[in-house]
mmCIF file of C-alpha atoms in Angstrom:
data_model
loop_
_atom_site.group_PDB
_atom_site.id
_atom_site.type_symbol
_atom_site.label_atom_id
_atom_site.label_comp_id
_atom_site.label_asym_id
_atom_site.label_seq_id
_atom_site.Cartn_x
_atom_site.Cartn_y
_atom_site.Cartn_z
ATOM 1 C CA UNK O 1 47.513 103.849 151.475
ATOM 2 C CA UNK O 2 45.770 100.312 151.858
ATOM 3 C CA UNK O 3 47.376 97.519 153.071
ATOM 4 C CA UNK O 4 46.608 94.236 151.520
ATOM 5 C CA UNK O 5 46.010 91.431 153.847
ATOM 6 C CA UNK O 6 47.860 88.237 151.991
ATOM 7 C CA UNK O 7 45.479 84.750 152.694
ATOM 8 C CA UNK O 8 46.694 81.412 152.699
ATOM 9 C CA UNK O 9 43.409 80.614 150.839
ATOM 10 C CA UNK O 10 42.094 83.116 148.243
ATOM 11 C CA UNK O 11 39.404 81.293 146.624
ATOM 12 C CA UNK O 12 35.666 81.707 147.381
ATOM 13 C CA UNK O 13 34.233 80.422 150.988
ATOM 14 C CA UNK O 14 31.770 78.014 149.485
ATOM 15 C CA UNK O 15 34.870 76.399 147.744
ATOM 16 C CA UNK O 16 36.625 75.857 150.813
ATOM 17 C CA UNK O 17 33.461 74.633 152.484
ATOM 18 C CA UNK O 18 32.582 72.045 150.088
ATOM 19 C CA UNK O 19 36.017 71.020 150.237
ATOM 20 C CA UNK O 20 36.019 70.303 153.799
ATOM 21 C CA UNK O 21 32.600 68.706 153.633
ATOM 22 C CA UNK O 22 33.642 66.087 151.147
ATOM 23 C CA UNK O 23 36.681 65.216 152.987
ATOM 24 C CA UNK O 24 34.302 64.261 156.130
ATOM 25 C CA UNK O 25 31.930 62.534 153.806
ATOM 26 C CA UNK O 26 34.707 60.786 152.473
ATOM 27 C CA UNK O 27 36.280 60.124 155.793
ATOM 28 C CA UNK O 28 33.041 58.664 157.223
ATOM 29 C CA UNK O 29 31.774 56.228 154.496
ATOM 30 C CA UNK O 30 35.511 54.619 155.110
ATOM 31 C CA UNK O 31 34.813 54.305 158.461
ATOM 32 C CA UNK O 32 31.307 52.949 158.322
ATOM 33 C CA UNK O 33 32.869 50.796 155.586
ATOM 34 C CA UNK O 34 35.164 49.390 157.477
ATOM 35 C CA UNK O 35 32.709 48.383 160.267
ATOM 36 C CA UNK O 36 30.536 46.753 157.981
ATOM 37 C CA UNK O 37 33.246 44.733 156.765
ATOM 38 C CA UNK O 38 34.082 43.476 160.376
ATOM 39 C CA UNK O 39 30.599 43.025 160.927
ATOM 40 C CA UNK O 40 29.860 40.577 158.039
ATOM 41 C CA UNK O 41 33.046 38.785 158.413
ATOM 42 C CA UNK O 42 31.798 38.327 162.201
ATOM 43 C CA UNK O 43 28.666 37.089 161.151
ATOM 44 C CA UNK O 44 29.817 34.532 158.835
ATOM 45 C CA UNK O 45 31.671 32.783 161.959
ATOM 46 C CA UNK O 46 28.739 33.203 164.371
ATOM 47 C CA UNK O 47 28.592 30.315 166.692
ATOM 48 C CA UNK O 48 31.908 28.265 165.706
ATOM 49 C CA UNK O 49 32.881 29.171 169.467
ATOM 50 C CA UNK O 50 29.672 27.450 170.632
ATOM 51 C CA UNK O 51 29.622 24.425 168.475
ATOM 52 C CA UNK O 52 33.659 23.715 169.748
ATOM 53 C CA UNK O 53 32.663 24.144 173.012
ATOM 54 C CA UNK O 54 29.767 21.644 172.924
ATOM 55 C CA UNK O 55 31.268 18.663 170.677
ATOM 56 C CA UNK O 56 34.778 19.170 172.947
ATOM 57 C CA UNK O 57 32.527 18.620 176.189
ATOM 58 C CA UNK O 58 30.035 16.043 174.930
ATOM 59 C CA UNK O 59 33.659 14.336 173.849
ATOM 60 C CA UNK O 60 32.942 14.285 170.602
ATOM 61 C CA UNK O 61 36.482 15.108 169.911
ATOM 62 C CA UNK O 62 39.034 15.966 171.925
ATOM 63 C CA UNK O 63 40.957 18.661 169.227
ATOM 64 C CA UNK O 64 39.189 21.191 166.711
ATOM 65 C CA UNK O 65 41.044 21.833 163.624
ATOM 66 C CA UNK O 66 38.766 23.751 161.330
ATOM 67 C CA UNK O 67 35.198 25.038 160.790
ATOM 68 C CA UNK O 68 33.620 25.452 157.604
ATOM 69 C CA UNK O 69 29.472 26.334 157.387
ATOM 70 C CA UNK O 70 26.788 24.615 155.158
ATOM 71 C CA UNK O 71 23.729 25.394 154.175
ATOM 72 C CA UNK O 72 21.190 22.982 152.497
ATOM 73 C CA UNK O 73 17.957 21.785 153.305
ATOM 74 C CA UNK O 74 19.053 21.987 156.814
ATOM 75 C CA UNK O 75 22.140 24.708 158.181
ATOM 76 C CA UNK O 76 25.500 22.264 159.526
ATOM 77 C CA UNK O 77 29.030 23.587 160.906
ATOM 78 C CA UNK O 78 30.906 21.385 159.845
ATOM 79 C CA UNK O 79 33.438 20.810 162.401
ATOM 80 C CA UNK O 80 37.053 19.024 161.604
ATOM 81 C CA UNK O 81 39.029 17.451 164.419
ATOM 82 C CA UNK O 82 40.426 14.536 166.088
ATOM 83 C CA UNK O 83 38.842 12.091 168.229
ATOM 84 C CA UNK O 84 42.059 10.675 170.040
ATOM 85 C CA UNK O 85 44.058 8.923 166.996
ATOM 86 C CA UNK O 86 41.884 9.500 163.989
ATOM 87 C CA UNK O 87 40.581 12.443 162.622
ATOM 88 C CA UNK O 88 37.097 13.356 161.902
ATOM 89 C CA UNK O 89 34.277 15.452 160.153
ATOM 90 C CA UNK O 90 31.358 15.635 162.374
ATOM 91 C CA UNK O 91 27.979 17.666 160.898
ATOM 92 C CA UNK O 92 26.936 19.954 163.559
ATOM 93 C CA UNK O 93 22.809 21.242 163.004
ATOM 94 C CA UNK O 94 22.415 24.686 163.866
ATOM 95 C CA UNK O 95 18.386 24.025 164.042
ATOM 96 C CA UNK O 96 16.677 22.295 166.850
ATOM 97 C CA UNK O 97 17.576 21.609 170.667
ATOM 98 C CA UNK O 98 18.389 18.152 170.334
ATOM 99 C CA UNK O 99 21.159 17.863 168.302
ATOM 100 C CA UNK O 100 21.870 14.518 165.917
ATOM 101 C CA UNK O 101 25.688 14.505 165.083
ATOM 102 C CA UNK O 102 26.431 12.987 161.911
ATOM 103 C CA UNK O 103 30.308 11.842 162.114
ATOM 104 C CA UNK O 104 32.528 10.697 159.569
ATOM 105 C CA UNK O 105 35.653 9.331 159.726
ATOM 106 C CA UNK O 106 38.258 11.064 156.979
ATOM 107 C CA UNK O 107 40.398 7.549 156.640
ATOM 108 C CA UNK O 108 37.301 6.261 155.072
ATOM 109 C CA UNK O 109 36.516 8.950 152.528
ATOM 110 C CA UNK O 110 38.195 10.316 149.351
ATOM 111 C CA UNK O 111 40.385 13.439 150.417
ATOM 112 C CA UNK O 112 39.470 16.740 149.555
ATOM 113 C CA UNK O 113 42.961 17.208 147.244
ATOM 114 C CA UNK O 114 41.523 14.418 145.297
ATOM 115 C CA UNK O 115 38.407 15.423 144.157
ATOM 116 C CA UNK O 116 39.713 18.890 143.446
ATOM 117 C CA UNK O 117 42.811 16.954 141.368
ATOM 118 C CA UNK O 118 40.089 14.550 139.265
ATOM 119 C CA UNK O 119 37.962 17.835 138.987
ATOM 120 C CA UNK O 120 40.956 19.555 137.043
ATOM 121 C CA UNK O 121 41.369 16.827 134.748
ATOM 122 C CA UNK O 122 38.264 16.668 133.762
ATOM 123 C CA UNK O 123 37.497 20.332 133.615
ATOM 124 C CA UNK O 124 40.506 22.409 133.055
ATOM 125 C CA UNK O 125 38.722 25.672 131.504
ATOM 126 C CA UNK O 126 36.938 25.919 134.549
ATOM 127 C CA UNK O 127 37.564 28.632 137.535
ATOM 128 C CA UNK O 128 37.384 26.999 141.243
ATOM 129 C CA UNK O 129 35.690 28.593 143.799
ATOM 130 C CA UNK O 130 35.818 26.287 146.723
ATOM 131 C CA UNK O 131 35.020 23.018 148.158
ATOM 132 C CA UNK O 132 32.869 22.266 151.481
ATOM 133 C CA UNK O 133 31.710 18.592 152.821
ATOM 134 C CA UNK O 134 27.842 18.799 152.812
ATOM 135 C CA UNK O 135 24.852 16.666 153.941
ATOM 136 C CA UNK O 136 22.010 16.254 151.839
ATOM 137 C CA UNK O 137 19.089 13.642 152.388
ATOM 138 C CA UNK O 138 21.423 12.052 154.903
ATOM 139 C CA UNK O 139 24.020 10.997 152.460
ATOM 140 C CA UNK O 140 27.427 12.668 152.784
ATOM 141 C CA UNK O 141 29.121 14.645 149.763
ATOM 142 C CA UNK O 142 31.084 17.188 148.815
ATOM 143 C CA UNK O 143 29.967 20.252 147.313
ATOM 144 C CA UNK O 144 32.216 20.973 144.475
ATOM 145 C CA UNK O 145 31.710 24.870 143.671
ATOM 146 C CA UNK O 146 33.052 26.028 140.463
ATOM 147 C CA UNK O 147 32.217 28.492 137.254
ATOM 148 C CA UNK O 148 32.454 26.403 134.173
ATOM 149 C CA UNK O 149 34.207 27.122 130.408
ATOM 150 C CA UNK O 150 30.729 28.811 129.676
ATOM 151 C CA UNK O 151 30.187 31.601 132.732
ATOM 152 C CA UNK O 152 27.828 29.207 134.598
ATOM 153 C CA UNK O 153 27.912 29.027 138.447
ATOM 154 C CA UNK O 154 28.234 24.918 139.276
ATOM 155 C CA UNK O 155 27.419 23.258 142.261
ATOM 156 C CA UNK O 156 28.556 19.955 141.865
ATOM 157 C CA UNK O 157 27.451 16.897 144.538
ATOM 158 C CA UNK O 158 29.899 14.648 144.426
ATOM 159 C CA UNK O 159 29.682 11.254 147.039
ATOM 160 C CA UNK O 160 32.331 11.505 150.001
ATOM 161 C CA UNK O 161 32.842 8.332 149.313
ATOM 162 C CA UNK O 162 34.119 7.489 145.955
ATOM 163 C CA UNK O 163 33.552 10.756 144.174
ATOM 164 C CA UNK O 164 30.795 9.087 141.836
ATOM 165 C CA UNK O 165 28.096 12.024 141.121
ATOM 166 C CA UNK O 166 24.902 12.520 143.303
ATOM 167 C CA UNK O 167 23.837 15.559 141.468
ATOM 168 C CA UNK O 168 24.606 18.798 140.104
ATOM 169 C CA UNK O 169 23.242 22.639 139.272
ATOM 170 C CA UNK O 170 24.249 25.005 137.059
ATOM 171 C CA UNK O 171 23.257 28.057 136.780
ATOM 172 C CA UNK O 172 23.077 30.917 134.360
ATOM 173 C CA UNK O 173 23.624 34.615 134.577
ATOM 174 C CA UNK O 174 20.325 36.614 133.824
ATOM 175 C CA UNK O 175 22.179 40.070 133.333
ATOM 176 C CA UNK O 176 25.969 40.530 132.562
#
């Protein structure tokens, strides 16, 4: 008389291979996932440390509030804090040894919650993507980035100032 062994798994070997080796694959893409996530969100903040630590001992402010990055012509941090009483936007170059520090003060310019409220009104079909003081040719702006009522990617200049245009692109989508 035979005995029949009972198996938790009855199915053919390669089955239960191929299983197991898609679990790991699965398993490590996650992982390396993961670490590429961590590893571009490091990189996008790469140096804020540095540039806090030199404007707060050249005493170019004594308090950091926020760091935002452009990139132009030229590459800035631009750094937000106070200097004592008022607050500030200083443009930090990432380029060259000797550093020239462009500072603004923010009682003098139109606040960001402004332009973004006239920029509503004007366009209200349009989908904002975010809003970052930039430096171009020396004049100070902010760069207004949106996708318009028609699917095109804006980046609108707009003058720190009094929010009067200094230009504007708009681009269009090759492949949808």
């Amino acid at each position: 008389m035979r005995i029949r062994q009972s198996s938790r798994f009855t199915g053919p070997k390669w089955l239960k291979w191929s299983l197991l080796i898609s679990i790991i694959i699965l398993i490590s893409c996650f992982i390396y996932m993961i670490f590429l996530y961590v590893d571009l969100k490091e990189s996008k903040t790469a140096g804020y440390a540095e540039t806090e630590r030199q404007l707060l001992k050249a005493n170019a402010l004594t308090e950091v509030t926020a760091i935002k990055t452009f990139n132009g012509e030229k590459a800035y941090h631009v750094v937000f804090g106070k200097d004592g009483k008022e607050e500030k936007i200083i443009f930090y170059p990432l380029e060259g040894k000797k550093k020239n520090l462009t500072t603004i003060n923010q009682s003098e310019i139109i606040a960001e919650d402004a332009i973004i409220d006239d920029w509503k009104q004007q366009c209200n079909q349009c989908e904002f993507v975010k809003i970052t003081p930039a430096l171009v040719n020396e004049n100070a702006l902010w760069e207004l980035t949106y996708k318009d009522q028609s699917g095109r990617y804006v980046l609108d200049y707009l003058s720190i100032y009094d929010g009067s245009r200094y230009e504007q692109y708009r681009l269009k989508r090759m492949f949808n």
